[in-house]
Amino acid sequence: SRVSGAGAVKTLRRITLPALAPALGAGFLLSTWFGFGMFSIAQIIGTPAGIDMIPVRIVKLLTFSYPPDEDVAIGLSAIVVLFVGGAYYMQYRILKKSRFASISGKAGHHTVTDLGKWRHPVRFAVLFYVLVTTILPMFGLFIVSLNGFWTPNIQWTSLNFDAFRVALFEDPQTRDAFVNSLSLGLVGGVLGILTAAIVSLYVAQRRSRITQGVDAAIKLPASISHMVIAVGILLLFGSEPFNLGGTWLILLLGYLALYLPQASIASDAAAATIGKELGEASSVSGGKR
């Protein structure tokens, strides 16, 4: 594009962004789902400020109302599903209709774009963003933990590691929780990414109503409040005929239901960038499916 006379902006608009369409579509879908399904930030930051969000409203209807307003909560969840379904349809159109580059057998060459006078302002902006969004919040949490209890007024002379010592070495419940979280994370991560990769490759190769239905069903839980998903899993698998209530397996099912959509979106974007030529070359060379 540059050799043909196009400038940097035109190359970005006509070549680079279309080539990144699968990843951009996946990022858009993830951002939309996280925005509609996120509870913790909306509850901790939004509630004191008087800003109500749909996930917080759904949880309050299920936990702070007696009897629980399950019908209203499910209705709100259905509205969220409709909005997120629109985002899913947009990603589907991007992957189906867009013309984007694919990885082939030829080696690629990456060039460095000289920012010139914008180099230092861009570097400052990136470092400032990392400082505000990552370093300072983590530093604040660490200092408060050394204080031993939650307070905005830090007692600098009384900072110690007693909270870490008690939680990590003296509290058996914390040790059990750490082992359970680690094992669930490892097992759930392996099962989740293997399942997502198989489904993404199958959908990319055979696009039909059935495959699209399976793909949409896997991604659907990401658009529903985590509280609603947890209640649904408990009602379905916690009693007859499954009787998985109080077991490690039902917790694993909950993890997979919530985080398999994220793995599926990421693997969709990766599968979309793999050209058909590589698979065809393998078949010609005698490779089985």
Short mmCIF file of N, CA and C in Angstrom, two decimals, residues 57-235:
data_model
loop_
_atom_site.label_atom_id
_atom_site.label_comp_id
_atom_site.label_asym_id
_atom_site.label_seq_id
_atom_site.Cartn_x
_atom_site.Cartn_y
_atom_site.Cartn_z
N ARG A 57 -28.92 -4.18 39.80
CA ARG A 57 -30.37 -4.25 40.00
C ARG A 57 -30.84 -5.69 40.01
N ILE A 58 -30.31 -6.52 39.12
CA ILE A 58 -30.71 -7.92 39.07
C ILE A 58 -30.32 -8.65 40.35
N VAL A 59 -29.11 -8.41 40.83
CA VAL A 59 -28.67 -9.07 42.07
C VAL A 59 -29.51 -8.63 43.25
N LYS A 60 -29.84 -7.34 43.32
CA LYS A 60 -30.67 -6.86 44.43
C LYS A 60 -32.06 -7.49 44.39
N LEU A 61 -32.59 -7.69 43.20
CA LEU A 61 -33.90 -8.32 43.08
C LEU A 61 -33.88 -9.77 43.56
N LEU A 62 -32.73 -10.42 43.41
CA LEU A 62 -32.63 -11.82 43.79
C LEU A 62 -32.21 -12.04 45.24
N THR A 63 -31.47 -11.09 45.80
CA THR A 63 -30.88 -11.32 47.12
C THR A 63 -31.43 -10.41 48.21
N PHE A 64 -31.82 -9.19 47.87
CA PHE A 64 -32.26 -8.23 48.88
C PHE A 64 -33.78 -8.06 48.92
N SER A 65 -34.49 -8.83 48.11
CA SER A 65 -35.95 -8.78 48.12
C SER A 65 -36.49 -10.09 48.69
N TYR A 66 -37.55 -9.98 49.48
CA TYR A 66 -38.17 -11.19 50.03
C TYR A 66 -39.68 -11.10 49.82
N PRO A 67 -40.23 -12.06 49.09
CA PRO A 67 -39.52 -13.13 48.37
C PRO A 67 -38.76 -12.57 47.17
N PRO A 68 -37.76 -13.29 46.66
CA PRO A 68 -36.98 -12.79 45.53
C PRO A 68 -37.86 -12.52 44.30
N ASP A 69 -37.64 -11.38 43.67
CA ASP A 69 -38.37 -11.03 42.46
C ASP A 69 -37.71 -11.69 41.25
N GLU A 70 -37.84 -13.00 41.17
CA GLU A 70 -37.16 -13.74 40.11
C GLU A 70 -37.71 -13.39 38.74
N ASP A 71 -39.04 -13.12 38.65
CA ASP A 71 -39.60 -12.83 37.34
C ASP A 71 -39.06 -11.52 36.78
N VAL A 72 -38.94 -10.50 37.63
CA VAL A 72 -38.40 -9.22 37.17
C VAL A 72 -36.92 -9.36 36.81
N ALA A 73 -36.16 -10.11 37.64
CA ALA A 73 -34.73 -10.30 37.36
C ALA A 73 -34.53 -11.03 36.04
N ILE A 74 -35.32 -12.05 35.80
CA ILE A 74 -35.20 -12.79 34.54
C ILE A 74 -35.60 -11.91 33.37
N GLY A 75 -36.62 -11.06 33.58
CA GLY A 75 -37.02 -10.14 32.52
C GLY A 75 -35.92 -9.16 32.16
N LEU A 76 -35.26 -8.60 33.18
CA LEU A 76 -34.13 -7.70 32.92
C LEU A 76 -33.00 -8.44 32.21
N SER A 77 -32.75 -9.68 32.62
CA SER A 77 -31.70 -10.47 31.96
C SER A 77 -32.05 -10.71 30.50
N ALA A 78 -33.32 -10.92 30.19
CA ALA A 78 -33.73 -11.12 28.80
C ALA A 78 -33.49 -9.86 27.97
N ILE A 79 -33.73 -8.70 28.57
CA ILE A 79 -33.46 -7.44 27.85
C ILE A 79 -31.97 -7.31 27.55
N VAL A 80 -31.13 -7.68 28.53
CA VAL A 80 -29.68 -7.63 28.31
C VAL A 80 -29.28 -8.57 27.19
N VAL A 81 -29.89 -9.76 27.17
CA VAL A 81 -29.58 -10.73 26.12
C VAL A 81 -29.89 -10.15 24.74
N LEU A 82 -30.97 -9.40 24.61
CA LEU A 82 -31.33 -8.80 23.32
C LEU A 82 -30.27 -7.80 22.87
N PHE A 83 -29.82 -6.95 23.79
CA PHE A 83 -28.80 -5.98 23.43
C PHE A 83 -27.49 -6.65 23.04
N VAL A 84 -27.08 -7.64 23.84
CA VAL A 84 -25.82 -8.33 23.56
C VAL A 84 -25.94 -9.17 22.30
N GLY A 85 -27.16 -9.69 22.03
CA GLY A 85 -27.36 -10.43 20.78
C GLY A 85 -27.06 -9.57 19.57
N GLY A 86 -27.37 -8.28 19.66
CA GLY A 86 -27.02 -7.38 18.56
C GLY A 86 -25.52 -7.27 18.37
N ALA A 87 -24.78 -7.22 19.47
CA ALA A 87 -23.32 -7.19 19.37
C ALA A 87 -22.77 -8.48 18.78
N TYR A 88 -23.36 -9.62 19.17
CA TYR A 88 -22.93 -10.90 18.61
C TYR A 88 -23.19 -10.95 17.11
N TYR A 89 -24.34 -10.41 16.67
CA TYR A 89 -24.66 -10.40 15.25
C TYR A 89 -23.66 -9.53 14.48
N MET A 90 -23.24 -8.42 15.07
CA MET A 90 -22.26 -7.56 14.41
C MET A 90 -20.93 -8.30 14.23
N GLN A 91 -20.49 -9.04 15.26
CA GLN A 91 -19.25 -9.79 15.13
C GLN A 91 -19.39 -10.88 14.07
N TYR A 92 -20.55 -11.51 14.03
CA TYR A 92 -20.78 -12.55 13.02
C TYR A 92 -20.70 -11.96 11.61
N ARG A 93 -21.25 -10.77 11.41
CA ARG A 93 -21.18 -10.14 10.10
C ARG A 93 -19.75 -9.76 9.74
N ILE A 94 -18.99 -9.34 10.75
CA ILE A 94 -17.59 -8.99 10.49
C ILE A 94 -16.82 -10.21 10.02
N LEU A 95 -16.99 -11.33 10.70
CA LEU A 95 -16.26 -12.54 10.34
C LEU A 95 -16.73 -13.13 9.01
N LYS A 96 -18.00 -12.89 8.66
CA LYS A 96 -18.55 -13.51 7.46
C LYS A 96 -18.30 -12.69 6.21
N LYS A 97 -18.45 -11.36 6.30
CA LYS A 97 -18.42 -10.51 5.12
C LYS A 97 -17.11 -9.76 4.93
N SER A 98 -16.40 -9.49 6.00
CA SER A 98 -15.21 -8.65 5.86
C SER A 98 -14.09 -9.37 5.13
N ARG A 99 -13.31 -8.58 4.41
CA ARG A 99 -12.11 -9.11 3.74
C ARG A 99 -10.93 -8.76 4.63
N PHE A 100 -10.29 -9.77 5.17
CA PHE A 100 -9.17 -9.52 6.05
C PHE A 100 -8.04 -10.47 5.69
N ALA A 101 -6.85 -10.07 6.10
CA ALA A 101 -5.66 -10.87 5.79
C ALA A 101 -5.66 -12.15 6.60
N SER A 102 -5.04 -13.18 6.06
CA SER A 102 -4.92 -14.45 6.78
C SER A 102 -3.46 -14.87 6.81
N ILE A 103 -3.14 -15.69 7.80
CA ILE A 103 -1.77 -16.17 7.95
C ILE A 103 -1.50 -17.23 6.89
N SER A 104 -0.43 -17.08 6.15
CA SER A 104 -0.10 -18.03 5.10
C SER A 104 1.28 -18.62 5.37
N GLY A 105 1.80 -19.34 4.39
CA GLY A 105 3.08 -19.99 4.57
C GLY A 105 4.27 -19.07 4.41
N LYS A 106 4.04 -17.86 3.91
CA LYS A 106 5.15 -16.94 3.69
C LYS A 106 5.46 -16.18 4.97
N ALA A 107 6.74 -15.92 5.17
CA ALA A 107 7.16 -15.20 6.36
C ALA A 107 6.74 -13.74 6.27
N GLY A 108 6.28 -13.17 7.37
CA GLY A 108 5.87 -11.77 7.39
C GLY A 108 7.00 -10.88 7.87
N HIS A 109 6.91 -9.62 7.46
CA HIS A 109 7.92 -8.64 7.87
C HIS A 109 7.21 -7.44 8.48
N HIS A 110 7.59 -7.09 9.69
CA HIS A 110 6.95 -5.99 10.39
C HIS A 110 7.88 -4.77 10.36
N THR A 111 7.29 -3.63 10.10
CA THR A 111 8.06 -2.40 10.07
C THR A 111 7.69 -1.54 11.26
N VAL A 112 8.60 -0.67 11.65
CA VAL A 112 8.40 0.24 12.77
C VAL A 112 8.00 1.60 12.23
N THR A 113 6.91 2.15 12.73
CA THR A 113 6.45 3.46 12.32
C THR A 113 7.08 4.53 13.20
N ASP A 114 7.75 5.46 12.60
CA ASP A 114 8.40 6.54 13.33
C ASP A 114 7.37 7.60 13.70
N LEU A 115 7.13 7.78 14.98
CA LEU A 115 6.16 8.76 15.45
C LEU A 115 6.67 10.19 15.40
N GLY A 116 7.98 10.35 15.25
CA GLY A 116 8.54 11.69 15.15
C GLY A 116 8.34 12.49 16.43
N LYS A 117 7.78 13.70 16.29
CA LYS A 117 7.60 14.58 17.45
C LYS A 117 6.51 14.07 18.40
N TRP A 118 5.69 13.11 17.96
CA TRP A 118 4.64 12.56 18.82
C TRP A 118 5.15 11.41 19.69
N ARG A 119 6.42 11.06 19.55
CA ARG A 119 6.95 9.91 20.27
C ARG A 119 6.85 10.10 21.78
N HIS A 120 7.34 11.21 22.29
CA HIS A 120 7.33 11.42 23.74
C HIS A 120 5.92 11.64 24.30
N PRO A 121 5.03 12.43 23.66
CA PRO A 121 3.66 12.52 24.18
C PRO A 121 2.94 11.18 24.22
N VAL A 122 3.13 10.33 23.20
CA VAL A 122 2.48 9.02 23.20
C VAL A 122 3.04 8.15 24.31
N ARG A 123 4.35 8.18 24.49
CA ARG A 123 4.94 7.40 25.57
C ARG A 123 4.43 7.86 26.92
N PHE A 124 4.35 9.18 27.12
CA PHE A 124 3.84 9.70 28.40
C PHE A 124 2.40 9.28 28.62
N ALA A 125 1.57 9.32 27.56
CA ALA A 125 0.16 8.95 27.70
C ALA A 125 0.02 7.48 28.09
N VAL A 126 0.82 6.61 27.48
CA VAL A 126 0.74 5.18 27.80
C VAL A 126 1.20 4.92 29.23
N LEU A 127 2.32 5.53 29.63
CA LEU A 127 2.82 5.33 30.99
C LEU A 127 1.85 5.90 32.02
N PHE A 128 1.24 7.05 31.72
CA PHE A 128 0.27 7.64 32.64
C PHE A 128 -0.95 6.75 32.80
N TYR A 129 -1.40 6.15 31.69
CA TYR A 129 -2.55 5.24 31.75
C TYR A 129 -2.23 4.02 32.62
N VAL A 130 -1.06 3.44 32.44
CA VAL A 130 -0.66 2.28 33.24
C VAL A 130 -0.55 2.66 34.71
N LEU A 131 -0.03 3.84 34.98
CA LEU A 131 0.13 4.30 36.36
C LEU A 131 -1.23 4.44 37.05
N VAL A 132 -2.19 5.09 36.37
CA VAL A 132 -3.48 5.38 36.97
C VAL A 132 -4.34 4.13 37.10
N THR A 133 -4.31 3.25 36.10
CA THR A 133 -5.23 2.12 36.08
C THR A 133 -4.67 0.87 36.73
N THR A 134 -3.36 0.76 36.89
CA THR A 134 -2.76 -0.49 37.41
C THR A 134 -1.89 -0.26 38.63
N ILE A 135 -0.87 0.57 38.50
CA ILE A 135 0.14 0.69 39.55
C ILE A 135 -0.45 1.31 40.81
N LEU A 136 -1.09 2.46 40.69
CA LEU A 136 -1.62 3.14 41.87
C LEU A 136 -2.71 2.33 42.58
N PRO A 137 -3.70 1.74 41.86
CA PRO A 137 -4.68 0.92 42.58
C PRO A 137 -4.07 -0.28 43.29
N MET A 138 -3.11 -0.97 42.66
CA MET A 138 -2.49 -2.10 43.31
C MET A 138 -1.65 -1.67 44.52
N PHE A 139 -0.99 -0.52 44.38
CA PHE A 139 -0.21 0.00 45.51
C PHE A 139 -1.13 0.35 46.67
N GLY A 140 -2.29 0.95 46.37
CA GLY A 140 -3.24 1.28 47.42
C GLY A 140 -3.76 0.04 48.14
N LEU A 141 -4.10 -1.01 47.38
CA LEU A 141 -4.56 -2.25 48.00
C LEU A 141 -3.47 -2.88 48.89
N PHE A 142 -2.23 -2.83 48.42
CA PHE A 142 -1.13 -3.41 49.18
C PHE A 142 -0.92 -2.66 50.50
N ILE A 143 -0.97 -1.33 50.46
CA ILE A 143 -0.76 -0.55 51.67
C ILE A 143 -1.90 -0.80 52.67
N VAL A 144 -3.13 -0.85 52.17
CA VAL A 144 -4.27 -1.10 53.07
C VAL A 144 -4.15 -2.49 53.70
N SER A 145 -3.68 -3.48 52.93
CA SER A 145 -3.52 -4.82 53.49
C SER A 145 -2.45 -4.84 54.58
N LEU A 146 -1.41 -4.03 54.43
CA LEU A 146 -0.39 -3.95 55.48
C LEU A 146 -0.94 -3.26 56.72
N ASN A 147 -1.95 -2.45 56.55
CA ASN A 147 -2.55 -1.78 57.70
C ASN A 147 -3.39 -2.74 58.55
N GLY A 148 -3.87 -3.85 57.92
CA GLY A 148 -4.59 -4.88 58.65
C GLY A 148 -6.09 -4.77 58.59
N PHE A 149 -6.64 -3.63 58.21
CA PHE A 149 -8.09 -3.44 58.10
C PHE A 149 -8.34 -2.30 57.11
N TRP A 150 -9.59 -2.25 56.62
CA TRP A 150 -9.92 -1.26 55.61
C TRP A 150 -10.10 0.12 56.25
N THR A 151 -9.35 1.09 55.77
CA THR A 151 -9.46 2.45 56.25
C THR A 151 -8.84 3.39 55.21
N PRO A 152 -9.43 4.56 55.00
CA PRO A 152 -8.80 5.53 54.10
C PRO A 152 -7.67 6.30 54.78
N ASN A 153 -7.56 6.19 56.10
CA ASN A 153 -6.51 6.88 56.85
C ASN A 153 -5.44 5.86 57.25
N ILE A 154 -4.38 5.80 56.50
CA ILE A 154 -3.34 4.80 56.71
C ILE A 154 -2.49 5.18 57.93
N GLN A 155 -2.29 4.21 58.81
CA GLN A 155 -1.40 4.37 59.95
C GLN A 155 -0.01 3.87 59.55
N TRP A 156 0.81 4.77 59.05
CA TRP A 156 2.09 4.37 58.47
C TRP A 156 3.03 3.73 59.47
N THR A 157 2.89 4.07 60.73
CA THR A 157 3.80 3.51 61.75
C THR A 157 3.40 2.11 62.18
N SER A 158 2.20 1.65 61.82
CA SER A 158 1.73 0.34 62.27
C SER A 158 1.61 -0.67 61.12
N LEU A 159 2.25 -0.42 59.99
CA LEU A 159 2.17 -1.33 58.86
C LEU A 159 2.95 -2.60 59.17
N ASN A 160 2.37 -3.77 58.86
CA ASN A 160 3.03 -5.04 59.10
C ASN A 160 2.43 -6.10 58.17
N PHE A 161 3.02 -7.28 58.22
CA PHE A 161 2.59 -8.39 57.37
C PHE A 161 1.74 -9.41 58.13
N ASP A 162 1.15 -9.01 59.24
CA ASP A 162 0.37 -9.96 60.04
C ASP A 162 -0.82 -10.51 59.25
N ALA A 163 -1.48 -9.67 58.46
CA ALA A 163 -2.64 -10.13 57.70
C ALA A 163 -2.24 -11.22 56.71
N PHE A 164 -1.10 -11.04 56.06
CA PHE A 164 -0.63 -12.06 55.12
C PHE A 164 -0.25 -13.34 55.84
N ARG A 165 0.42 -13.20 56.99
CA ARG A 165 0.85 -14.39 57.74
C ARG A 165 -0.35 -15.20 58.21
N VAL A 166 -1.35 -14.52 58.75
CA VAL A 166 -2.53 -15.22 59.25
C VAL A 166 -3.30 -15.88 58.11
N ALA A 167 -3.47 -15.14 57.00
CA ALA A 167 -4.30 -15.65 55.90
C ALA A 167 -3.62 -16.81 55.17
N LEU A 168 -2.31 -16.72 54.98
CA LEU A 168 -1.63 -17.70 54.15
C LEU A 168 -1.12 -18.90 54.93
N PHE A 169 -0.82 -18.74 56.22
CA PHE A 169 -0.16 -19.82 56.95
C PHE A 169 -0.95 -20.33 58.16
N GLU A 170 -1.81 -19.52 58.74
CA GLU A 170 -2.48 -19.91 59.97
C GLU A 170 -3.97 -20.20 59.80
N ASP A 171 -4.55 -19.78 58.70
CA ASP A 171 -5.99 -19.98 58.49
C ASP A 171 -6.20 -21.16 57.54
N PRO A 172 -6.70 -22.29 58.03
CA PRO A 172 -6.89 -23.45 57.14
C PRO A 172 -7.94 -23.21 56.06
N GLN A 173 -8.95 -22.39 56.35
CA GLN A 173 -9.96 -22.12 55.34
C GLN A 173 -9.37 -21.37 54.15
N THR A 174 -8.45 -20.44 54.43
CA THR A 174 -7.80 -19.71 53.34
C THR A 174 -6.95 -20.64 52.50
N ARG A 175 -6.23 -21.57 53.16
CA ARG A 175 -5.42 -22.52 52.40
C ARG A 175 -6.30 -23.40 51.51
N ASP A 176 -7.40 -23.87 52.07
CA ASP A 176 -8.32 -24.68 51.26
C ASP A 176 -8.90 -23.87 50.09
N ALA A 177 -9.22 -22.62 50.36
CA ALA A 177 -9.76 -21.78 49.29
C ALA A 177 -8.73 -21.56 48.20
N PHE A 178 -7.47 -21.40 48.59
CA PHE A 178 -6.41 -21.20 47.60
C PHE A 178 -6.24 -22.44 46.74
N VAL A 179 -6.24 -23.62 47.36
CA VAL A 179 -6.10 -24.87 46.60
C VAL A 179 -7.29 -25.07 45.66
N ASN A 180 -8.49 -24.80 46.16
CA ASN A 180 -9.67 -24.96 45.31
C ASN A 180 -9.65 -23.99 44.13
N SER A 181 -9.28 -22.75 44.38
CA SER A 181 -9.23 -21.76 43.29
C SER A 181 -8.18 -22.15 42.26
N LEU A 182 -7.01 -22.60 42.73
CA LEU A 182 -5.95 -22.97 41.81
C LEU A 182 -6.34 -24.17 40.96
N SER A 183 -6.91 -25.19 41.59
CA SER A 183 -7.29 -26.38 40.85
C SER A 183 -8.44 -26.11 39.89
N LEU A 184 -9.43 -25.33 40.33
CA LEU A 184 -10.54 -24.98 39.45
C LEU A 184 -10.05 -24.14 38.28
N GLY A 185 -9.12 -23.23 38.54
CA GLY A 185 -8.59 -22.40 37.47
C GLY A 185 -7.84 -23.21 36.43
N LEU A 186 -7.01 -24.15 36.89
CA LEU A 186 -6.23 -24.96 35.96
C LEU A 186 -7.14 -25.91 35.15
N VAL A 187 -7.98 -26.65 35.84
CA VAL A 187 -8.85 -27.60 35.15
C VAL A 187 -9.84 -26.87 34.24
N GLY A 188 -10.47 -25.81 34.78
CA GLY A 188 -11.41 -25.05 33.98
C GLY A 188 -10.76 -24.38 32.79
N GLY A 189 -9.53 -23.88 32.98
CA GLY A 189 -8.84 -23.24 31.86
C GLY A 189 -8.51 -24.21 30.74
N VAL A 190 -8.01 -25.40 31.11
CA VAL A 190 -7.67 -26.39 30.09
C VAL A 190 -8.91 -26.86 29.35
N LEU A 191 -9.95 -27.23 30.10
CA LEU A 191 -11.19 -27.68 29.45
C LEU A 191 -11.83 -26.58 28.62
N GLY A 192 -11.80 -25.35 29.15
CA GLY A 192 -12.44 -24.24 28.45
C GLY A 192 -11.77 -23.92 27.13
N ILE A 193 -10.45 -23.83 27.12
CA ILE A 193 -9.77 -23.42 25.88
C ILE A 193 -9.80 -24.54 24.86
N LEU A 194 -9.74 -25.82 25.31
CA LEU A 194 -9.85 -26.93 24.36
C LEU A 194 -11.22 -26.95 23.70
N THR A 195 -12.26 -26.78 24.50
CA THR A 195 -13.61 -26.76 23.96
C THR A 195 -13.82 -25.59 23.02
N ALA A 196 -13.35 -24.41 23.43
CA ALA A 196 -13.51 -23.22 22.61
C ALA A 196 -12.76 -23.35 21.28
N ALA A 197 -11.56 -23.91 21.32
CA ALA A 197 -10.78 -24.06 20.08
C ALA A 197 -11.47 -25.03 19.12
N ILE A 198 -11.97 -26.16 19.65
CA ILE A 198 -12.64 -27.13 18.79
C ILE A 198 -13.88 -26.53 18.15
N VAL A 199 -14.69 -25.84 18.95
CA VAL A 199 -15.91 -25.24 18.42
C VAL A 199 -15.60 -24.15 17.40
N SER A 200 -14.60 -23.30 17.68
CA SER A 200 -14.26 -22.21 16.78
C SER A 200 -13.76 -22.73 15.44
N LEU A 201 -12.92 -23.75 15.46
CA LEU A 201 -12.43 -24.32 14.21
C LEU A 201 -13.55 -24.98 13.43
N TYR A 202 -14.43 -25.66 14.11
CA TYR A 202 -15.55 -26.33 13.44
C TYR A 202 -16.50 -25.31 12.82
N VAL A 203 -16.80 -24.24 13.57
CA VAL A 203 -17.69 -23.20 13.04
C VAL A 203 -17.05 -22.49 11.85
N ALA A 204 -15.74 -22.22 11.93
CA ALA A 204 -15.06 -21.53 10.84
C ALA A 204 -15.06 -22.37 9.56
N GLN A 205 -15.01 -23.69 9.70
CA GLN A 205 -14.95 -24.56 8.52
C GLN A 205 -16.33 -24.91 7.99
N ARG A 206 -17.31 -25.00 8.87
CA ARG A 206 -18.65 -25.41 8.45
C ARG A 206 -19.68 -24.46 9.05
N ARG A 207 -19.95 -23.39 8.33
CA ARG A 207 -20.93 -22.41 8.81
C ARG A 207 -22.33 -22.84 8.39
N SER A 208 -23.14 -23.18 9.36
CA SER A 208 -24.52 -23.56 9.13
C SER A 208 -25.35 -23.06 10.30
N ARG A 209 -26.65 -23.26 10.22
CA ARG A 209 -27.52 -22.81 11.30
C ARG A 209 -27.23 -23.57 12.59
N ILE A 210 -26.89 -24.84 12.46
CA ILE A 210 -26.62 -25.64 13.66
C ILE A 210 -25.34 -25.16 14.34
N THR A 211 -24.27 -24.99 13.55
CA THR A 211 -23.01 -24.54 14.14
C THR A 211 -23.14 -23.15 14.73
N GLN A 212 -23.86 -22.27 14.06
CA GLN A 212 -24.07 -20.93 14.60
C GLN A 212 -24.89 -20.98 15.87
N GLY A 213 -25.86 -21.92 15.94
CA GLY A 213 -26.64 -22.06 17.16
C GLY A 213 -25.80 -22.52 18.33
N VAL A 214 -24.91 -23.49 18.07
CA VAL A 214 -24.01 -23.97 19.13
C VAL A 214 -23.07 -22.86 19.59
N ASP A 215 -22.54 -22.10 18.62
CA ASP A 215 -21.63 -21.00 18.95
C ASP A 215 -22.34 -19.95 19.78
N ALA A 216 -23.58 -19.60 19.40
CA ALA A 216 -24.33 -18.60 20.16
C ALA A 216 -24.68 -19.10 21.55
N ALA A 217 -25.01 -20.39 21.68
CA ALA A 217 -25.36 -20.95 22.98
C ALA A 217 -24.17 -20.91 23.94
N ILE A 218 -22.96 -21.13 23.42
CA ILE A 218 -21.77 -21.08 24.26
C ILE A 218 -21.53 -19.65 24.75
N LYS A 219 -21.77 -18.66 23.89
CA LYS A 219 -21.49 -17.27 24.25
C LYS A 219 -22.61 -16.64 25.07
N LEU A 220 -23.80 -17.21 25.07
CA LEU A 220 -24.95 -16.59 25.71
C LEU A 220 -24.75 -16.30 27.20
N PRO A 221 -24.17 -17.20 28.02
CA PRO A 221 -24.07 -16.91 29.46
C PRO A 221 -23.30 -15.64 29.79
N ALA A 222 -22.42 -15.18 28.89
CA ALA A 222 -21.64 -13.97 29.18
C ALA A 222 -22.52 -12.74 29.28
N SER A 223 -23.70 -12.78 28.66
CA SER A 223 -24.57 -11.61 28.65
C SER A 223 -25.55 -11.60 29.81
N ILE A 224 -25.56 -12.65 30.63
CA ILE A 224 -26.50 -12.75 31.74
C ILE A 224 -25.76 -12.52 33.05
N SER A 225 -26.44 -11.91 33.99
CA SER A 225 -25.83 -11.65 35.29
C SER A 225 -25.29 -12.94 35.89
N HIS A 226 -24.12 -12.86 36.50
CA HIS A 226 -23.50 -14.03 37.12
C HIS A 226 -24.40 -14.62 38.21
N MET A 227 -25.12 -13.75 38.91
CA MET A 227 -26.02 -14.24 39.94
C MET A 227 -27.12 -15.10 39.35
N VAL A 228 -27.68 -14.67 38.21
CA VAL A 228 -28.73 -15.45 37.55
C VAL A 228 -28.18 -16.79 37.08
N ILE A 229 -26.98 -16.79 36.51
CA ILE A 229 -26.36 -18.04 36.05
C ILE A 229 -26.15 -18.99 37.23
N ALA A 230 -25.65 -18.45 38.35
CA ALA A 230 -25.39 -19.29 39.52
C ALA A 230 -26.68 -19.91 40.05
N VAL A 231 -27.74 -19.10 40.13
CA VAL A 231 -29.02 -19.63 40.60
C VAL A 231 -29.54 -20.71 39.65
N GLY A 232 -29.42 -20.46 38.34
CA GLY A 232 -29.88 -21.44 37.37
C GLY A 232 -29.13 -22.75 37.45
N ILE A 233 -27.79 -22.69 37.59
CA ILE A 233 -26.99 -23.91 37.71
C ILE A 233 -27.34 -24.66 38.99
N LEU A 234 -27.53 -23.93 40.08
CA LEU A 234 -27.85 -24.58 41.34
C LEU A 234 -29.22 -25.26 41.28
N LEU A 235 -30.20 -24.59 40.67
CA LEU A 235 -31.53 -25.19 40.56
C LEU A 235 -31.53 -26.40 39.63
#
